[in-house]
Amino acid sequence: MSGGDKLDFETRPNPAPVSAADRAAMLANPGFGRIFTDHMVTIRYADGKGWYDARVEARAPIPMDPAAAVLHYAQEIFEGMKAYRTSDGGVTLFRPEANAARFAVSAKRMAMPVLPPETFVDSLRRLIEIDRDWIPTDPEGSLYLRPFMFASEVFLGVRPATEYLYVAIASPVGAYFSGGVKPVSVWATPDYTRAAPGGTGAAKCGGNYAASLVAQAEAIEHGCDQVVFLDAVERRYVDELGGMNVFFVYDDGSVVTPPLTGAILPGIIRESVLTLAAQAGHRVEERPVSFDDWQADATSGRLREAFACGTAAVVTPIGQVKSPDGEFLIGGGEPGQVTMALRQQLVDIQRGDAPDPHGWVTRLL
């Protein structure tokens, strides 16, 4: 498959799907990323052949040779997004074309073939159609979608692989926050960085997350929920959290986030927040924010709010920041009005409960 060629999917329904009763029991308390639907999508790629053998089939383990290239050289990328059940029984996706575009950017950075964006979105549509009954009916629930691709060629050698497997799976999830949205605490790690200019920070690849785990463990040891990374060059400027972008809200109403330098993941929620904040009348800026300024402005009261954003939690208020030099609170440690207003607006748009002037929501069913 090349260019805009359309790829035909073969559907092989799961011969032994989870019963309706068992599925209902699972959906009563799905948690996050613990249970999975009956089906998955697979598409193969080979140099000289292109994309082929597209299937919707029963979710099952993936056979893998011990010499599969991904196990040795980590050619792997993924995306994360959610399907929502609307009040009238329909199903929506939030900005799937943006995820498809970012998936393509990640593929190029990791020397992998680009899956055509229309095929990416079509694969998710087909998975949702066959596993529609797995979407929680709880207003706080959704169907988390995990499309990913990895090098499947059996070969030991440092070069781009010639064979790849694209897979999409789905997991019903409940509310990310139990008991409501609460401010999180973050640890500014002095020892680790997430990514450097020229590296893979702007690609959504597993290696970035693996590199963050030791720092996340360090954050937990210091009683924090999340780690926040500083830049890899000067160790002064705020980059992002382990898996979320960072925003700052000042007393003049301005909303600021670190610029995309190639070391920060270009979050789709991040871009959406910038648009909605500007639409609400805030002055929005993408500029560097040093950790020292973060602390000084929080202490003086100039900084009123801080929050992180990403697919899983949408918008998360930051209440406390810790570092080896001490700790400080933001806005008294309570969720800010701007933060919570942006969060609610995004949630309502995603679920089809608010106007969508930017055409972000795709109605699937």
Short mmCIF file of C-alpha atoms in Angstrom, two decimals:
data_model
loop_
_atom_site.label_atom_id
_atom_site.label_comp_id
_atom_site.label_asym_id
_atom_site.label_seq_id
_atom_site.Cartn_x
_atom_site.Cartn_y
_atom_site.Cartn_z
CA MET A 1 0.00 0.00 0.00
CA SER A 2 1.33 3.43 -0.84
CA GLY A 3 0.13 6.99 -0.99
CA GLY A 4 -3.63 7.23 -0.75
CA ASP A 5 -4.33 3.62 -1.66
CA LYS A 6 -7.19 2.15 0.38
CA LEU A 7 -6.40 -0.93 2.43
CA ASP A 8 -9.13 -3.55 2.74
CA PHE A 9 -9.64 -5.13 6.16
CA GLU A 10 -10.58 -8.74 6.76
CA THR A 11 -12.79 -9.21 9.81
CA ARG A 12 -12.48 -12.41 11.82
CA PRO A 13 -14.85 -12.14 14.80
CA ASN A 14 -13.68 -13.60 18.09
CA PRO A 15 -15.26 -17.09 18.29
CA ALA A 16 -15.34 -16.92 22.09
CA PRO A 17 -16.07 -13.33 23.15
CA VAL A 18 -16.57 -12.39 26.78
CA SER A 19 -20.20 -12.97 27.81
CA ALA A 20 -22.48 -9.99 28.31
CA ALA A 21 -22.76 -10.77 32.02
CA ASP A 22 -19.01 -11.01 32.52
CA ARG A 23 -18.45 -7.87 30.48
CA ALA A 24 -20.95 -5.95 32.62
CA ALA A 25 -19.15 -7.09 35.76
CA MET A 26 -15.82 -5.91 34.37
CA LEU A 27 -17.22 -2.53 33.34
CA ALA A 28 -18.59 -1.91 36.84
CA ASN A 29 -15.06 -1.06 37.96
CA PRO A 30 -12.67 -1.13 35.00
CA GLY A 31 -9.82 0.88 36.51
CA PHE A 32 -7.25 2.01 33.96
CA GLY A 33 -5.52 -0.32 31.52
CA ARG A 34 -6.43 -3.51 33.38
CA ILE A 35 -9.03 -5.11 31.11
CA PHE A 36 -9.27 -5.36 27.33
CA THR A 37 -11.88 -5.87 24.65
CA ASP A 38 -12.44 -8.97 22.52
CA HIS A 39 -10.66 -7.81 19.38
CA MET A 40 -7.59 -6.09 17.99
CA VAL A 41 -6.44 -4.75 14.64
CA THR A 42 -3.24 -5.93 12.96
CA ILE A 43 -1.56 -4.69 9.78
CA ARG A 44 1.78 -5.87 8.44
CA TYR A 45 4.45 -4.03 6.50
CA ALA A 46 7.41 -5.22 4.43
CA ASP A 47 9.87 -3.26 2.35
CA GLY A 48 8.99 -3.60 -1.33
CA LYS A 49 5.47 -4.74 -0.48
CA GLY A 50 4.07 -1.94 1.66
CA TRP A 51 1.18 -2.34 4.06
CA TYR A 52 -0.78 -5.58 3.75
CA ASP A 53 -2.81 -8.25 5.59
CA ALA A 54 -5.06 -5.84 7.48
CA ARG A 55 -7.27 -7.68 9.95
CA VAL A 56 -9.78 -7.18 12.71
CA GLU A 57 -9.37 -10.34 14.75
CA ALA A 58 -9.60 -11.86 18.21
CA ARG A 59 -7.29 -10.23 20.72
CA ALA A 60 -4.49 -12.71 21.38
CA PRO A 61 -0.78 -12.90 22.22
CA ILE A 62 1.56 -11.86 19.42
CA PRO A 63 4.03 -14.54 18.34
CA MET A 64 7.52 -13.08 18.43
CA ASP A 65 10.95 -14.41 17.56
CA PRO A 66 13.69 -13.79 20.16
CA ALA A 67 15.64 -11.96 17.46
CA ALA A 68 12.77 -9.58 16.59
CA ALA A 69 14.45 -6.22 15.98
CA VAL A 70 12.25 -4.32 18.46
CA LEU A 71 13.59 -6.39 21.35
CA HIS A 72 17.15 -5.29 20.62
CA TYR A 73 16.97 -1.82 19.05
CA ALA A 74 13.64 -0.48 20.36
CA GLN A 75 12.02 0.62 17.09
CA GLU A 76 8.56 1.17 18.56
CA ILE A 77 5.98 3.96 18.66
CA PHE A 78 2.46 4.32 20.02
CA GLU A 79 -0.49 6.64 20.53
CA GLY A 80 -3.14 7.02 23.22
CA MET A 81 -6.67 8.29 22.71
CA LYS A 82 -10.23 7.72 23.90
CA ALA A 83 -13.62 6.89 22.41
CA TYR A 84 -16.61 8.30 24.28
CA ARG A 85 -20.24 7.23 24.47
CA THR A 86 -22.51 10.22 23.93
CA SER A 87 -25.78 10.94 25.70
CA ASP A 88 -27.74 9.82 22.62
CA GLY A 89 -25.88 6.50 22.41
CA GLY A 90 -23.39 7.52 19.73
CA VAL A 91 -19.61 7.25 19.85
CA THR A 92 -17.06 10.01 19.37
CA LEU A 93 -13.28 10.35 19.04
CA PHE A 94 -11.40 13.52 19.94
CA ARG A 95 -9.06 14.76 17.19
CA PRO A 96 -8.09 11.35 15.76
CA GLU A 97 -6.50 13.03 12.73
CA ALA A 98 -4.07 14.78 15.08
CA ASN A 99 -3.09 11.45 16.62
CA ALA A 100 -2.63 10.01 13.13
CA ALA A 101 -0.39 12.92 12.15
CA ARG A 102 1.71 12.58 15.31
CA PHE A 103 1.99 8.82 14.74
CA ALA A 104 3.44 9.60 11.31
CA VAL A 105 5.93 12.10 12.78
CA SER A 106 7.02 9.54 15.37
CA ALA A 107 7.47 6.91 12.67
CA LYS A 108 9.70 9.18 10.61
CA ARG A 109 11.86 10.03 13.63
CA MET A 110 12.28 6.33 14.48
CA ALA A 111 13.10 5.40 10.85
CA MET A 112 9.86 3.45 10.47
CA PRO A 113 7.33 3.35 7.62
CA VAL A 114 4.45 5.82 7.81
CA LEU A 115 1.00 4.33 8.16
CA PRO A 116 -1.33 6.52 6.05
CA PRO A 117 -3.44 8.68 8.39
CA GLU A 118 -6.69 7.53 6.79
CA THR A 119 -5.74 3.90 7.50
CA PHE A 120 -4.84 4.78 11.10
CA VAL A 121 -8.27 6.33 11.72
CA ASP A 122 -10.07 3.58 9.80
CA SER A 123 -8.40 0.91 11.92
CA LEU A 124 -9.73 2.51 15.10
CA ARG A 125 -13.19 2.94 13.64
CA ARG A 126 -13.33 -0.76 12.81
CA LEU A 127 -12.12 -1.78 16.25
CA ILE A 128 -14.69 0.44 17.95
CA GLU A 129 -17.49 -0.84 15.72
CA ILE A 130 -16.89 -4.49 16.63
CA ASP A 131 -16.25 -3.79 20.34
CA ARG A 132 -18.78 -1.02 20.83
CA ASP A 133 -20.44 -2.81 23.75
CA TRP A 134 -17.21 -2.44 25.73
CA ILE A 135 -17.56 1.35 25.96
CA PRO A 136 -18.62 2.14 29.54
CA THR A 137 -22.03 3.74 30.01
CA ASP A 138 -20.79 5.58 33.10
CA PRO A 139 -20.43 9.29 32.21
CA GLU A 140 -16.86 9.24 33.56
CA GLY A 141 -15.87 6.16 31.54
CA SER A 142 -14.40 5.79 28.07
CA LEU A 143 -12.70 3.31 25.77
CA TYR A 144 -8.95 3.89 25.81
CA LEU A 145 -7.34 3.11 22.44
CA ARG A 146 -3.72 2.07 22.10
CA PRO A 147 -2.45 1.92 18.49
CA PHE A 148 1.22 0.95 18.28
CA MET A 149 3.82 -0.27 15.79
CA PHE A 150 7.09 -2.11 16.19
CA ALA A 151 9.92 -3.65 14.18
CA SER A 152 9.10 -7.33 13.72
CA GLU A 153 11.92 -8.34 11.38
CA VAL A 154 14.05 -11.23 12.67
CA PHE A 155 17.48 -9.70 12.40
CA LEU A 156 20.40 -8.65 14.61
CA GLY A 157 21.98 -5.57 13.12
CA VAL A 158 21.90 -1.84 13.78
CA ARG A 159 19.81 -0.54 10.90
CA PRO A 160 16.12 0.21 10.29
CA ALA A 161 14.11 -3.00 10.10
CA THR A 162 12.44 -4.06 6.88
CA GLU A 163 9.30 -5.57 8.48
CA TYR A 164 6.84 -4.04 10.94
CA LEU A 165 3.60 -4.87 12.70
CA TYR A 166 0.91 -2.29 13.49
CA VAL A 167 -1.56 -3.25 16.22
CA ALA A 168 -4.48 -1.45 17.85
CA ILE A 169 -6.03 -2.66 21.11
CA ALA A 170 -8.71 -1.17 23.35
CA SER A 171 -9.25 -1.00 27.09
CA PRO A 172 -12.39 0.22 28.89
CA VAL A 173 -11.41 2.73 31.58
CA GLY A 174 -13.17 4.54 34.39
CA ALA A 175 -12.58 7.97 35.86
CA TYR A 176 -8.87 8.74 36.05
CA PHE A 177 -9.45 10.37 39.45
CA SER A 178 -11.23 8.42 42.18
CA GLY A 179 -13.11 10.82 44.42
CA GLY A 180 -12.84 13.77 42.07
CA VAL A 181 -10.04 15.87 40.65
CA LYS A 182 -7.34 16.66 43.20
CA PRO A 183 -4.10 18.65 42.82
CA VAL A 184 -1.03 16.48 42.34
CA SER A 185 2.41 16.94 43.81
CA VAL A 186 5.48 16.87 41.57
CA TRP A 187 9.17 16.20 42.18
CA ALA A 188 11.77 18.19 40.21
CA THR A 189 14.44 15.60 39.64
CA PRO A 190 18.01 16.91 39.92
CA ASP A 191 19.63 13.84 38.39
CA TYR A 192 17.64 12.81 35.32
CA THR A 193 16.44 14.43 32.11
CA ARG A 194 13.73 13.17 29.79
CA ALA A 195 15.14 14.14 26.39
CA ALA A 196 17.67 16.43 24.73
CA PRO A 197 17.55 18.57 21.58
CA GLY A 198 18.10 16.31 18.60
CA GLY A 199 16.86 13.28 20.52
CA THR A 200 13.48 11.53 20.46
CA GLY A 201 11.60 13.80 22.86
CA ALA A 202 9.08 14.87 20.23
CA ALA A 203 8.34 11.25 19.22
CA LYS A 204 5.89 9.14 21.16
CA CYS A 205 8.12 6.12 21.60
CA GLY A 206 8.41 3.68 24.47
CA GLY A 207 12.03 4.54 25.14
CA ASN A 208 11.09 8.02 26.35
CA TYR A 209 8.79 6.52 28.96
CA ALA A 210 11.28 3.83 29.98
CA ALA A 211 13.85 6.57 30.59
CA SER A 212 11.40 8.38 32.87
CA LEU A 213 10.62 5.44 35.16
CA VAL A 214 13.63 5.72 37.47
CA ALA A 215 12.84 9.42 37.94
CA GLN A 216 9.17 8.61 38.58
CA ALA A 217 10.26 6.10 41.23
CA GLU A 218 12.41 8.85 42.75
CA ALA A 219 9.36 11.13 42.84
CA ILE A 220 7.32 8.50 44.67
CA GLU A 221 10.14 8.01 47.19
CA HIS A 222 9.84 11.74 47.95
CA GLY A 223 6.08 11.49 48.44
CA CYS A 224 5.11 12.95 45.07
CA ASP A 225 2.63 11.81 42.43
CA GLN A 226 4.65 12.75 39.37
CA VAL A 227 8.11 13.76 38.24
CA VAL A 228 8.82 17.00 36.39
CA PHE A 229 11.90 17.22 34.16
CA LEU A 230 14.15 20.19 33.52
CA ASP A 231 15.90 20.79 30.22
CA ALA A 232 18.92 18.62 29.40
CA VAL A 233 21.23 21.47 28.40
CA GLU A 234 21.15 24.00 31.25
CA ARG A 235 19.11 22.04 33.82
CA ARG A 236 17.19 25.26 34.46
CA TYR A 237 14.02 25.30 32.40
CA VAL A 238 10.87 23.25 32.88
CA ASP A 239 10.28 20.71 30.10
CA GLU A 240 7.37 18.44 30.99
CA LEU A 241 6.16 15.79 33.40
CA GLY A 242 6.82 12.10 32.87
CA GLY A 243 3.85 11.85 30.52
CA MET A 244 2.12 15.24 30.46
CA ASN A 245 2.74 18.81 29.31
CA VAL A 246 2.91 21.67 31.84
CA PHE A 247 1.04 24.99 31.95
CA PHE A 248 1.31 28.08 34.18
CA VAL A 249 -1.44 30.65 34.90
CA TYR A 250 -0.39 34.10 36.15
CA ASP A 251 -2.15 36.89 38.04
CA ASP A 252 -2.64 38.89 34.83
CA GLY A 253 -4.62 35.99 33.34
CA SER A 254 -1.87 34.89 30.97
CA VAL A 255 -1.44 31.18 30.27
CA VAL A 256 2.11 30.00 29.56
CA THR A 257 3.62 26.68 28.50
CA PRO A 258 7.19 25.70 27.55
CA PRO A 259 7.89 25.90 23.80
CA LEU A 260 8.25 22.84 21.58
CA THR A 261 12.01 22.59 21.26
CA GLY A 262 12.15 19.05 19.90
CA ALA A 263 12.66 17.71 23.43
CA ILE A 264 8.98 18.04 24.40
CA LEU A 265 6.12 15.89 23.15
CA PRO A 266 3.66 18.02 21.12
CA GLY A 267 0.59 17.01 23.10
CA ILE A 268 -2.78 17.13 21.39
CA ILE A 269 -4.45 18.21 24.63
CA ARG A 270 -1.67 20.82 24.99
CA GLU A 271 -2.53 22.32 21.61
CA SER A 272 -6.24 22.21 22.42
CA VAL A 273 -5.69 24.01 25.74
CA LEU A 274 -3.77 26.79 23.99
CA THR A 275 -6.66 27.25 21.57
CA LEU A 276 -9.38 27.22 24.25
CA ALA A 277 -7.45 29.54 26.57
CA ALA A 278 -6.99 32.10 23.80
CA GLN A 279 -10.66 31.75 22.87
CA ALA A 280 -11.56 32.50 26.51
CA GLY A 281 -9.62 35.76 26.35
CA HIS A 282 -6.36 34.73 27.99
CA ARG A 283 -3.04 35.84 26.57
CA VAL A 284 -1.26 32.61 25.70
CA GLU A 285 2.49 32.28 25.42
CA GLU A 286 4.91 29.53 24.56
CA ARG A 287 8.13 30.54 26.28
CA PRO A 288 10.77 29.04 28.60
CA VAL A 289 9.97 29.03 32.32
CA SER A 290 12.88 28.42 34.68
CA PHE A 291 12.42 26.37 37.82
CA ASP A 292 13.71 29.30 39.89
CA ASP A 293 11.07 31.59 38.38
CA TRP A 294 8.39 28.94 38.97
CA GLN A 295 9.26 28.91 42.68
CA ALA A 296 9.67 32.68 43.02
CA ASP A 297 6.41 33.45 41.21
CA ALA A 298 4.49 30.86 43.23
CA THR A 299 5.89 32.28 46.47
CA SER A 300 5.08 35.88 45.55
CA GLY A 301 1.60 35.03 44.31
CA ARG A 302 2.28 36.13 40.77
CA LEU A 303 1.78 32.54 39.67
CA ARG A 304 -1.79 31.61 40.57
CA GLU A 305 -2.16 28.14 39.04
CA ALA A 306 -0.20 25.36 37.37
CA PHE A 307 -1.52 22.26 35.68
CA ALA A 308 -0.48 19.31 33.56
CA CYS A 309 -2.42 17.91 30.64
CA GLY A 310 -2.58 14.73 28.60
CA THR A 311 -4.97 12.16 27.17
CA ALA A 312 -5.44 10.05 30.29
CA ALA A 313 -6.18 12.76 32.87
CA VAL A 314 -7.14 15.59 30.45
CA VAL A 315 -6.17 18.49 32.76
CA THR A 316 -4.63 17.93 36.20
CA PRO A 317 -4.00 20.76 38.71
CA ILE A 318 -0.54 20.89 40.29
CA GLY A 319 -0.66 21.87 43.95
CA GLN A 320 2.80 21.21 45.37
CA VAL A 321 6.32 21.16 43.96
CA LYS A 322 9.26 19.52 45.72
CA SER A 323 12.98 19.54 44.94
CA PRO A 324 16.20 18.82 46.85
CA ASP A 325 16.22 22.51 47.87
CA GLY A 326 12.76 22.50 49.43
CA GLU A 327 9.13 22.72 48.43
CA PHE A 328 6.43 25.24 47.64
CA LEU A 329 2.68 25.42 47.06
CA ILE A 330 0.84 26.90 44.10
CA GLY A 331 -2.35 28.81 44.81
CA GLY A 332 -2.52 27.44 48.31
CA GLY A 333 -2.49 23.91 46.94
CA GLU A 334 -6.07 24.14 45.67
CA PRO A 335 -7.35 23.69 42.08
CA GLY A 336 -7.52 27.01 40.24
CA GLN A 337 -10.53 28.42 38.42
CA VAL A 338 -8.83 28.68 35.04
CA THR A 339 -7.51 25.12 35.33
CA MET A 340 -10.88 23.63 36.20
CA ALA A 341 -12.76 25.69 33.61
CA LEU A 342 -10.42 24.51 30.83
CA ARG A 343 -10.70 20.94 32.06
CA GLN A 344 -14.49 20.99 32.09
CA GLN A 345 -14.69 22.58 28.66
CA LEU A 346 -12.39 19.93 27.19
CA VAL A 347 -14.31 17.09 28.81
CA ASP A 348 -17.62 18.45 27.54
CA ILE A 349 -16.30 18.87 23.99
CA GLN A 350 -14.79 15.37 23.98
CA ARG A 351 -18.10 13.83 25.00
CA GLY A 352 -20.16 15.87 22.56
CA ASP A 353 -21.84 17.85 25.37
CA ALA A 354 -20.53 21.27 24.31
CA PRO A 355 -20.22 23.24 21.06
CA ASP A 356 -17.31 22.11 18.88
CA PRO A 357 -16.45 25.16 16.75
CA HIS A 358 -13.04 23.74 15.80
CA GLY A 359 -14.38 20.43 14.45
CA TRP A 360 -12.31 18.41 16.89
CA VAL A 361 -14.85 15.67 17.52
CA THR A 362 -15.32 12.86 15.02
CA ARG A 363 -18.66 11.07 15.28
CA LEU A 364 -18.03 7.40 14.57
CA LEU A 365 -21.36 5.73 15.31
#
